[in-house]
JSON list of C-alpha atoms in Angstrom, two decimals:
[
{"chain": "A", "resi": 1, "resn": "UNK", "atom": "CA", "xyz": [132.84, 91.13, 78.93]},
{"chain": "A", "resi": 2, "resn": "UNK", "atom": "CA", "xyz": [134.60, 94.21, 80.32]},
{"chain": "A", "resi": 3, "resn": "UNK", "atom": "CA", "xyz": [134.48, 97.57, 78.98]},
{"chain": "A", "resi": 4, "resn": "UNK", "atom": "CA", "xyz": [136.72, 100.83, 79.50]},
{"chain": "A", "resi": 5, "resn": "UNK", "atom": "CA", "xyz": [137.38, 104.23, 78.50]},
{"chain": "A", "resi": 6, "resn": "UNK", "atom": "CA", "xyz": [140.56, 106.02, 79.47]},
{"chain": "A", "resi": 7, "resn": "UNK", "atom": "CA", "xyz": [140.63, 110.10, 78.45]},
{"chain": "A", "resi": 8, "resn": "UNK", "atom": "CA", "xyz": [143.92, 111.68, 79.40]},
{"chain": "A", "resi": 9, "resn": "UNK", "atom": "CA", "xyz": [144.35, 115.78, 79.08]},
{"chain": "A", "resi": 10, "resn": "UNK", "atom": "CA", "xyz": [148.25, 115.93, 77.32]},
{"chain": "A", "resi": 11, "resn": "UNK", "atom": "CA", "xyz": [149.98, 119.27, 77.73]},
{"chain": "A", "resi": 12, "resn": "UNK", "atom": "CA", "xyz": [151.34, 119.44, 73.85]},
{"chain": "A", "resi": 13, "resn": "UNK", "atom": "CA", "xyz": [148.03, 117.81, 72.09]},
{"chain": "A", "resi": 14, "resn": "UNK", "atom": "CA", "xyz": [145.03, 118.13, 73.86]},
{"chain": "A", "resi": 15, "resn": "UNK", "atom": "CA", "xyz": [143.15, 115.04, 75.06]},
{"chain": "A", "resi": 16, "resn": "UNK", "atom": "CA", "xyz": [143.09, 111.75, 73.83]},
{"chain": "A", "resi": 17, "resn": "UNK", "atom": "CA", "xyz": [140.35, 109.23, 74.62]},
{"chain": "A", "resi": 18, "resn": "UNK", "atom": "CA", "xyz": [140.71, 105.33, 74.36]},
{"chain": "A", "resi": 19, "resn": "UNK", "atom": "CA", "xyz": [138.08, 103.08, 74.49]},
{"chain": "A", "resi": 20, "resn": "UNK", "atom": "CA", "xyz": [138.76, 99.38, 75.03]},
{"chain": "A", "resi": 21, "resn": "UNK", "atom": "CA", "xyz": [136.04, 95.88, 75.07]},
{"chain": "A", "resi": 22, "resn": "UNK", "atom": "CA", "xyz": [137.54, 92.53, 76.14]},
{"chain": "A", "resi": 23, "resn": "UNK", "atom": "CA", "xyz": [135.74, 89.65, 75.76]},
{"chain": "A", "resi": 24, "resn": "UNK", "atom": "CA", "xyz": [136.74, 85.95, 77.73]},
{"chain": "A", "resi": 25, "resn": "UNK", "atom": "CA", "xyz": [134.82, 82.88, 76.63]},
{"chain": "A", "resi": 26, "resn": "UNK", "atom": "CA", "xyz": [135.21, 79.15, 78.99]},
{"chain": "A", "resi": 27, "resn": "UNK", "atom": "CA", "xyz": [134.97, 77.10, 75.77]},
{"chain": "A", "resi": 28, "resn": "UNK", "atom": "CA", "xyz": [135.53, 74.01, 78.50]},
{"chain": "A", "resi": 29, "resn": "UNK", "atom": "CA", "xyz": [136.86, 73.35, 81.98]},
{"chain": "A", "resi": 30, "resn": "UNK", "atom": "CA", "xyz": [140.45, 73.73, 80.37]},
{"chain": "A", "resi": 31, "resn": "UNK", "atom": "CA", "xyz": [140.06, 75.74, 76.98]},
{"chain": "A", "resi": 32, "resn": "UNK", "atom": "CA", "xyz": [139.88, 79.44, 77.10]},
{"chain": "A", "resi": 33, "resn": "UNK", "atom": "CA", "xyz": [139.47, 82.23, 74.24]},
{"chain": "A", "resi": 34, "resn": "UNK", "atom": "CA", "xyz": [139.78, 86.29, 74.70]},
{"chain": "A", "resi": 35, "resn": "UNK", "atom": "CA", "xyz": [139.02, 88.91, 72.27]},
{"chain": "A", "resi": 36, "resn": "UNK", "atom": "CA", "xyz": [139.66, 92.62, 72.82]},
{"chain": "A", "resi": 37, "resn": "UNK", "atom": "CA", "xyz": [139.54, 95.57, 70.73]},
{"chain": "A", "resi": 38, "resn": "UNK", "atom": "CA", "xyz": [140.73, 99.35, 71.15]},
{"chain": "A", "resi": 39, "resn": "UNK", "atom": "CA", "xyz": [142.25, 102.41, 70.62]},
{"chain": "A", "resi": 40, "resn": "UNK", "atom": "CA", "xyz": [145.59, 103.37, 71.70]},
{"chain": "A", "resi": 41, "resn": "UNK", "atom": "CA", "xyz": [147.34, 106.35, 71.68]},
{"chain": "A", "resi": 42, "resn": "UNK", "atom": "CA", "xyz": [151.42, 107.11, 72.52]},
{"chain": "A", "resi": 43, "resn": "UNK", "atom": "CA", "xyz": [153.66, 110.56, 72.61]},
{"chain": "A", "resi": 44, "resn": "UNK", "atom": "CA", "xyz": [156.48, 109.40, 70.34]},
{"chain": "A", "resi": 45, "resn": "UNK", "atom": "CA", "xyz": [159.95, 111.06, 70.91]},
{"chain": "A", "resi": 46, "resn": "UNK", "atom": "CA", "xyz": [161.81, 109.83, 67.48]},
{"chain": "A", "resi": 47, "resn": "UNK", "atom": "CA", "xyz": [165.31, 110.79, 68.44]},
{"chain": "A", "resi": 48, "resn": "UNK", "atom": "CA", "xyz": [165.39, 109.21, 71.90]},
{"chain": "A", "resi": 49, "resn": "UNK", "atom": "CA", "xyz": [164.20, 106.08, 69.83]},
{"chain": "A", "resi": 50, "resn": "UNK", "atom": "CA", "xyz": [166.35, 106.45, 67.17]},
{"chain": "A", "resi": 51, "resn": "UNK", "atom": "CA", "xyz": [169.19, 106.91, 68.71]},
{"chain": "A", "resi": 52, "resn": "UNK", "atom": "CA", "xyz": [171.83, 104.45, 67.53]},
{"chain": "A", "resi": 53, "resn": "UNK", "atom": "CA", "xyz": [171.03, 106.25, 63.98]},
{"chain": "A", "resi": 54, "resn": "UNK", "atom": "CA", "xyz": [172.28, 109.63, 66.03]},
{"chain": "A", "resi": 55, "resn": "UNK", "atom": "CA", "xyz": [175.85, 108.30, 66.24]},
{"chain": "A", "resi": 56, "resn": "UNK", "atom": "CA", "xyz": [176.39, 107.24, 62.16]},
{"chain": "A", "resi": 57, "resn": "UNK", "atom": "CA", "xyz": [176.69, 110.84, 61.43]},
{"chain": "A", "resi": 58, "resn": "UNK", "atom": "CA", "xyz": [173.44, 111.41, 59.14]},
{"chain": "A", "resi": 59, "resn": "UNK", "atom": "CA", "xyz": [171.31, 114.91, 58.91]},
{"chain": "A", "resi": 60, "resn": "UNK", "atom": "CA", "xyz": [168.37, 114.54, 60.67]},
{"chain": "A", "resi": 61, "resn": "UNK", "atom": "CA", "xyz": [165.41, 116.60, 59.26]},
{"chain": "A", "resi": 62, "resn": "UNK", "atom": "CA", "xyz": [162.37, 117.44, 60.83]},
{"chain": "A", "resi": 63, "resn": "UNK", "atom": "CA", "xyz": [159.54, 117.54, 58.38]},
{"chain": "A", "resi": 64, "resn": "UNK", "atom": "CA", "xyz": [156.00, 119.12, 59.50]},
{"chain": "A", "resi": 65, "resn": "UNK", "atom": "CA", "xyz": [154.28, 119.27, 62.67]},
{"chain": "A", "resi": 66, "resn": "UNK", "atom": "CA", "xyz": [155.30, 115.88, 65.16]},
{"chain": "A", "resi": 67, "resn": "UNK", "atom": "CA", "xyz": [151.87, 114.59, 66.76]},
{"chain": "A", "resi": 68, "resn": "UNK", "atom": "CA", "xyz": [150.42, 112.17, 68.97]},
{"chain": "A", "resi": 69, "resn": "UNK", "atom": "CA", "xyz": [150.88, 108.59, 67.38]},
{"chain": "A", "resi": 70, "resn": "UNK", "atom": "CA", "xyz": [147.59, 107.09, 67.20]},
{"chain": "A", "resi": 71, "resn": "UNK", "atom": "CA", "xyz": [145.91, 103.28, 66.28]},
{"chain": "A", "resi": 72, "resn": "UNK", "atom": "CA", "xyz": [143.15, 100.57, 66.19]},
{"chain": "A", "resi": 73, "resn": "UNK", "atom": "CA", "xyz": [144.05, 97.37, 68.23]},
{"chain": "A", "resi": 74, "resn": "UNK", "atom": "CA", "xyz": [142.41, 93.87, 67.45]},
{"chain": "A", "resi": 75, "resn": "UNK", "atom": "CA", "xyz": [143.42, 90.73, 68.91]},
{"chain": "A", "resi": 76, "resn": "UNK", "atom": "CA", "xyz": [142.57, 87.21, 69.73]},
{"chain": "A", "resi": 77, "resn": "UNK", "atom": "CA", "xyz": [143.80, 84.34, 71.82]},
{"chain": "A", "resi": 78, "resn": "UNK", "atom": "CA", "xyz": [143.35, 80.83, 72.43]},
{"chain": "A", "resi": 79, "resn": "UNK", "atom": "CA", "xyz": [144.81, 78.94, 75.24]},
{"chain": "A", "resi": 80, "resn": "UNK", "atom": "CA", "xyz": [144.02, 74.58, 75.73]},
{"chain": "A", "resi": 81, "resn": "UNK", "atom": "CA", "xyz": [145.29, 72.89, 78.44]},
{"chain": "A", "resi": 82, "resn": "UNK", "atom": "CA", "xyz": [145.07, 69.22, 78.38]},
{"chain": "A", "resi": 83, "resn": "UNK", "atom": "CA", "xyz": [147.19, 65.70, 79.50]},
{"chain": "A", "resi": 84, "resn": "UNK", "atom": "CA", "xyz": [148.60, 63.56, 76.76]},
{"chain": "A", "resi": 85, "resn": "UNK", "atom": "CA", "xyz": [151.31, 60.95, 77.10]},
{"chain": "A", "resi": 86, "resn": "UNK", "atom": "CA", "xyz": [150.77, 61.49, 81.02]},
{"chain": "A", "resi": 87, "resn": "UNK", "atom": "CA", "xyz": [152.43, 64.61, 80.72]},
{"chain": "A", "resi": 88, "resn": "UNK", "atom": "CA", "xyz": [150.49, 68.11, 81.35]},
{"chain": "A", "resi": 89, "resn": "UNK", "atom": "CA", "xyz": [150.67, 70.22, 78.06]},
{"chain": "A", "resi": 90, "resn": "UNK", "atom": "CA", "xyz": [149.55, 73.44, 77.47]},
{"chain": "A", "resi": 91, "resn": "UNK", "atom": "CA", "xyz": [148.74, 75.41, 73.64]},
{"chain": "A", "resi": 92, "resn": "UNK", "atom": "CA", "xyz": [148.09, 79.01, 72.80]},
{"chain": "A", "resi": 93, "resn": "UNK", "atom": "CA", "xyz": [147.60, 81.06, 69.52]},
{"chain": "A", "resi": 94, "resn": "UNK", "atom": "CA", "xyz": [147.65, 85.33, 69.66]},
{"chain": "A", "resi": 95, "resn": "UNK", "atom": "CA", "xyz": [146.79, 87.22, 67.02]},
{"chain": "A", "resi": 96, "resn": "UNK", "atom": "CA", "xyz": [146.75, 90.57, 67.09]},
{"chain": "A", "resi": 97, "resn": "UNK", "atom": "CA", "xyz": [146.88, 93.58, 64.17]},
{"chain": "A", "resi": 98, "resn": "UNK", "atom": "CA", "xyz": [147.81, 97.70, 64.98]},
{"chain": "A", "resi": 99, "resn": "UNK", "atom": "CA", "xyz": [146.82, 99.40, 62.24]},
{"chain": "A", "resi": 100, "resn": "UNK", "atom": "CA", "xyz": [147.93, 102.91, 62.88]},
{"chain": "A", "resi": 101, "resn": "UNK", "atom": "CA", "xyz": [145.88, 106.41, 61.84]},
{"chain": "A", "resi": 102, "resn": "UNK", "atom": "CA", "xyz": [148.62, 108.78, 62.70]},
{"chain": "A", "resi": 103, "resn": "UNK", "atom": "CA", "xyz": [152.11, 107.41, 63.29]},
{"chain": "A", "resi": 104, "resn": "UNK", "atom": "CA", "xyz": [155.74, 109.37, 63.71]},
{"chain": "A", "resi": 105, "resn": "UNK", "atom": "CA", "xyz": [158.09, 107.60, 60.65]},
{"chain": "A", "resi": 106, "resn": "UNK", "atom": "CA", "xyz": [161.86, 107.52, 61.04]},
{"chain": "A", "resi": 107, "resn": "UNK", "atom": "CA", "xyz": [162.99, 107.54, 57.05]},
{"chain": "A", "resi": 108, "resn": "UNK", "atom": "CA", "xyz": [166.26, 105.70, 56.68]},
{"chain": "A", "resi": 109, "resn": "UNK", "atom": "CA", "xyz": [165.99, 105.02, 53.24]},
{"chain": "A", "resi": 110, "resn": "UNK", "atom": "CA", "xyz": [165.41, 108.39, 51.37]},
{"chain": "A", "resi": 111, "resn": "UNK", "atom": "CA", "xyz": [169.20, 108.60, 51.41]},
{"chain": "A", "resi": 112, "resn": "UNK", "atom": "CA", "xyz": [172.66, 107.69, 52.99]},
{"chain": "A", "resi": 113, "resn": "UNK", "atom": "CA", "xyz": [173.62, 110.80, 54.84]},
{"chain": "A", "resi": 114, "resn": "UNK", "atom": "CA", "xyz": [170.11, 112.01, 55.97]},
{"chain": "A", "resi": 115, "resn": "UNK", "atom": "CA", "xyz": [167.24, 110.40, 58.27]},
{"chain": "A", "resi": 116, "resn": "UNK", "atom": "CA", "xyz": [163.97, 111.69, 57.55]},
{"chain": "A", "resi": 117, "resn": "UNK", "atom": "CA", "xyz": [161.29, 112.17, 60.38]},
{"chain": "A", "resi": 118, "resn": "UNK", "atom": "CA", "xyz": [157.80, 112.92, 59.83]},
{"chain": "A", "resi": 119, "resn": "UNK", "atom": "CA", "xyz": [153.96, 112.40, 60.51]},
{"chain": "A", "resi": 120, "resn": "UNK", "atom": "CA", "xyz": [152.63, 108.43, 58.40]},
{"chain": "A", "resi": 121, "resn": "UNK", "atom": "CA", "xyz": [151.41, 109.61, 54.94]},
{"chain": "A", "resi": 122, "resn": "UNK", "atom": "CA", "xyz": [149.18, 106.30, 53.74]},
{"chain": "A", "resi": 123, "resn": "UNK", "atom": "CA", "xyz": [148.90, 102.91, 55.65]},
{"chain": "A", "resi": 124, "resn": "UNK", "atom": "CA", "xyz": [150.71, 101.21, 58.82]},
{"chain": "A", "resi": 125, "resn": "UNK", "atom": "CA", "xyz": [150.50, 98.23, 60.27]},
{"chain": "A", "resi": 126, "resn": "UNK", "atom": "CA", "xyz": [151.83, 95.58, 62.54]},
{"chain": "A", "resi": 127, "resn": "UNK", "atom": "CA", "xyz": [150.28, 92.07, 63.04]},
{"chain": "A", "resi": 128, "resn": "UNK", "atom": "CA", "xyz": [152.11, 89.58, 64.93]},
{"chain": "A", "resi": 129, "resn": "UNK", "atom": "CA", "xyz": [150.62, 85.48, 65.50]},
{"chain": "A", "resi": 130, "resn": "UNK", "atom": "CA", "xyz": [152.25, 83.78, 68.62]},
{"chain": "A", "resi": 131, "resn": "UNK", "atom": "CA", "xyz": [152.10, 79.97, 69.02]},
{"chain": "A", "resi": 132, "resn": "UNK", "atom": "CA", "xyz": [153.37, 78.50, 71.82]},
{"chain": "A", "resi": 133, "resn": "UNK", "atom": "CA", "xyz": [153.21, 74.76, 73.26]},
{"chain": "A", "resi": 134, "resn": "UNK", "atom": "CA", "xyz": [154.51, 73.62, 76.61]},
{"chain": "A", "resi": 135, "resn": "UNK", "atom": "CA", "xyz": [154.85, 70.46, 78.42]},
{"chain": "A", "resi": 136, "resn": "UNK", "atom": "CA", "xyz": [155.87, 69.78, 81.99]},
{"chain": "A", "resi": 137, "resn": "UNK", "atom": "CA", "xyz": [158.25, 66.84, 81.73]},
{"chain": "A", "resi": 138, "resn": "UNK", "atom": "CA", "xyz": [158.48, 65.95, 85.27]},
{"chain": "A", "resi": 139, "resn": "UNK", "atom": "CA", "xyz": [157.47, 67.71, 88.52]},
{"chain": "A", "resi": 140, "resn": "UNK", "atom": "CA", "xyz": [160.96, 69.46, 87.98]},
{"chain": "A", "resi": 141, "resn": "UNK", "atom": "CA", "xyz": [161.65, 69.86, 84.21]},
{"chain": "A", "resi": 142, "resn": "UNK", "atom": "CA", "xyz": [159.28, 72.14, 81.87]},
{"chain": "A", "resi": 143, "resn": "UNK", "atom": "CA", "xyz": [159.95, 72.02, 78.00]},
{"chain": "A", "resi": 144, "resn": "UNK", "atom": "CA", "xyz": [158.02, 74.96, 76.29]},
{"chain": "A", "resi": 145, "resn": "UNK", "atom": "CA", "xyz": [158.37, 76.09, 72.08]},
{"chain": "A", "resi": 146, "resn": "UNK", "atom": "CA", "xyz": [157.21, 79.33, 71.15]},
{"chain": "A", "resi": 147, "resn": "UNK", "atom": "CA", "xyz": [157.19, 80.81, 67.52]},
{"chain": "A", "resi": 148, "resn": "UNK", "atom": "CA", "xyz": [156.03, 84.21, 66.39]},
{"chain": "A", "resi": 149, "resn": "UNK", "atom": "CA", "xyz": [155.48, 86.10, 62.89]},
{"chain": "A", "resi": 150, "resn": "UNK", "atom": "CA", "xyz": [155.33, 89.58, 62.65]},
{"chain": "A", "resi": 151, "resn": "UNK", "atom": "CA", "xyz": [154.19, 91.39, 59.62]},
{"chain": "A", "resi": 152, "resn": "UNK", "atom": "CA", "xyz": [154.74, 95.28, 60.33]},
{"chain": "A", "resi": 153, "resn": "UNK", "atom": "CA", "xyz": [154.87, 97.69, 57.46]},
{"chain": "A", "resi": 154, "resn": "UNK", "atom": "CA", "xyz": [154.56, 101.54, 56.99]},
{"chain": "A", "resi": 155, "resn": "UNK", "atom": "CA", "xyz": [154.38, 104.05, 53.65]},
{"chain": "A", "resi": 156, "resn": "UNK", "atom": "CA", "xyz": [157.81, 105.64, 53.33]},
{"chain": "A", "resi": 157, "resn": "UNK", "atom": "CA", "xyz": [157.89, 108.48, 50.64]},
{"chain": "A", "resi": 158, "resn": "UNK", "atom": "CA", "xyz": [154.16, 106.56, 49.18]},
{"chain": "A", "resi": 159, "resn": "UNK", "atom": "CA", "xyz": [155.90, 102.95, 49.24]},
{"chain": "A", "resi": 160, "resn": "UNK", "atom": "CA", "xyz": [154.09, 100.47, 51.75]},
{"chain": "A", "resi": 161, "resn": "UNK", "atom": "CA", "xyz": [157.69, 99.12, 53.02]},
{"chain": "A", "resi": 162, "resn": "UNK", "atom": "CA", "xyz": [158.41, 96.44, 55.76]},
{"chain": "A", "resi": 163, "resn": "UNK", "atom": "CA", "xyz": [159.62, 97.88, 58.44]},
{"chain": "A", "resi": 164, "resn": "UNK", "atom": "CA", "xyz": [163.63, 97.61, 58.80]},
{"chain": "A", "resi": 165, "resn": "UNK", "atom": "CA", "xyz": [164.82, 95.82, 61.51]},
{"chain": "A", "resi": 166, "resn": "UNK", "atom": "CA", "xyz": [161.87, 93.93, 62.15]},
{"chain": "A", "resi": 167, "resn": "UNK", "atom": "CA", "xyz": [162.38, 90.65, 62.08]},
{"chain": "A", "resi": 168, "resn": "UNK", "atom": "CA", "xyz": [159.48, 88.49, 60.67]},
{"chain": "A", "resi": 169, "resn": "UNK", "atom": "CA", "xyz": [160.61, 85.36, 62.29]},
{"chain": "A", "resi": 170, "resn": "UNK", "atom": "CA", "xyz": [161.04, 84.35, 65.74]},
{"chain": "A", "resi": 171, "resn": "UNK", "atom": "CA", "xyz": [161.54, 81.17, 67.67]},
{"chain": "A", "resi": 172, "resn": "UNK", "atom": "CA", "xyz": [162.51, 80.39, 71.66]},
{"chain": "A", "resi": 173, "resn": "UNK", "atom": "CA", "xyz": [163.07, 76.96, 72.80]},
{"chain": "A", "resi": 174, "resn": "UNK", "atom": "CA", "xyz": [163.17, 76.43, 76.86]},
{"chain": "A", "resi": 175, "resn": "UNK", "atom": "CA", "xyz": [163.95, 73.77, 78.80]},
{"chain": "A", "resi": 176, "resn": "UNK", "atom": "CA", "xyz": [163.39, 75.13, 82.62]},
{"chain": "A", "resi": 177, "resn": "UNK", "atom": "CA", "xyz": [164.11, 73.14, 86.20]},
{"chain": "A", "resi": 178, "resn": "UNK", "atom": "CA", "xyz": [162.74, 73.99, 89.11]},
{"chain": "A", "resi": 179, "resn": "UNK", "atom": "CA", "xyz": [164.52, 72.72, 92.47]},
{"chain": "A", "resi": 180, "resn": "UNK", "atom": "CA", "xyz": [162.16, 70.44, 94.59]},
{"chain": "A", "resi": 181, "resn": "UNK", "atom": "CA", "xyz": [162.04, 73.24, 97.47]},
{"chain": "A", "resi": 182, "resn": "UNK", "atom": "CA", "xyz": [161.42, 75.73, 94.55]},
{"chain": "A", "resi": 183, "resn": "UNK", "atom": "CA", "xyz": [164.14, 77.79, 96.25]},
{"chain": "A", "resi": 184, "resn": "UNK", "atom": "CA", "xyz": [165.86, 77.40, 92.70]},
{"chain": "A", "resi": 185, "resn": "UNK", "atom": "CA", "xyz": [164.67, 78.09, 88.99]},
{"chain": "A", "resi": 186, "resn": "UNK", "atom": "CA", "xyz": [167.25, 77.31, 86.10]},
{"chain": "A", "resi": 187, "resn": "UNK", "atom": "CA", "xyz": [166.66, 77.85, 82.37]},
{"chain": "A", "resi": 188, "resn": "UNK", "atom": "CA", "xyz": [168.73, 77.14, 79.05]},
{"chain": "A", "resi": 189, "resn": "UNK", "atom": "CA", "xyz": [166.70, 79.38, 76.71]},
{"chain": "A", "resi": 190, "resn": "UNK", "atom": "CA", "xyz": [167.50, 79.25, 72.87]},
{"chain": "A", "resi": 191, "resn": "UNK", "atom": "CA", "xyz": [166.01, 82.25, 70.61]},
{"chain": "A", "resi": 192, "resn": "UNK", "atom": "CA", "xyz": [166.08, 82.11, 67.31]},
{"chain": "A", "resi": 193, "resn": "UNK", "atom": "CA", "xyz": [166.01, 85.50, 64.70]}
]
């Protein structure tokens, strides 16, 4: 169990203090779980992160006072190793959930020629569950499946919306080799959107 507390003194909004518990449980010789739980805290700068939207020619408005984005972190993993088949194979789960207090929204939807910036009004959140299985094939070959779901929404004008271009569906496939000096490391990686 391993506790923390982070304060940091920012020059536009004061200080911000984050405190942060992680837990680690040996469930067995070769089966691990974690748990952790925070606060985080970020400076956004919306048009440095928005700035593909910059070049399609909209209005950008300002609306209020831009703060500090701030948020509740929870998360959990799970990681087995174990042999099967003769073969050494390995399976995690993450799941983890933001759920935001104060947040920085970049409106694209309010209308065509305009994107709308301003401080979350309502509820945010992002939660994301990772699977992943790997199996090493040979001493040389290493075959490893991922997928991952992400739910992340935020109020826009009172709406709860998903967030737009966020997919909610993601896969990776890889099939690495690793030369027998291990002077060498080759990978044929598909990911899927």
């Amino acid at each position: 169990l391993v506790a923390g507390l982070r304060a940091d003194a920012n020059d536009l909004y004061g200080t911000a203090v984050s405190p942060r518990l992680h837990a680690k449980f040996d469930l067995g010789p070769l089966t691990t779980a974690r748990a952790s739980v925070g606060y985080g805290f970020r400076t956004a700068n919306p048009l440095v992160e928005s700035a593909a939207v910059m070049a399609s020619s909209r209005t950008v408005v300002v609306e209020g006072t831009i703060g500090m984005e701030r948020s509740w972190n929870i998360g959990a993993s799970f990681l087995h190793k174990f042999k099967w088949l003769e073969r050494k194979w390995a399976f995690g789960v993450d799941a983890y959930r933001t759920i935001f207090e104060t947040q920085v929204v970049t409106d694209l939807d309010r209308s065509p020629q305009t994107v709308a910036i301003y401080m979350l009004d309502g509820a945010s959140y992002a939660t994301s569950v990772l699977t992943d299985l790997q199996v090493d094939l040979s001493r040389s070959f290493q075959l490893k499946g991922s997928y991952r779901f992400y739910d992340v929404r935020s109020t826009y004008d009172g709406r709860l919306l998903e967030r737009p271009f966020t997919p909610a569906h993601r896969g990776l496939l890889d099939l690495a080799y690793t030369a027998p000096n291990e002077h060498w490391r080759f990978d044929i990686t598909l990911n899927l959107f």
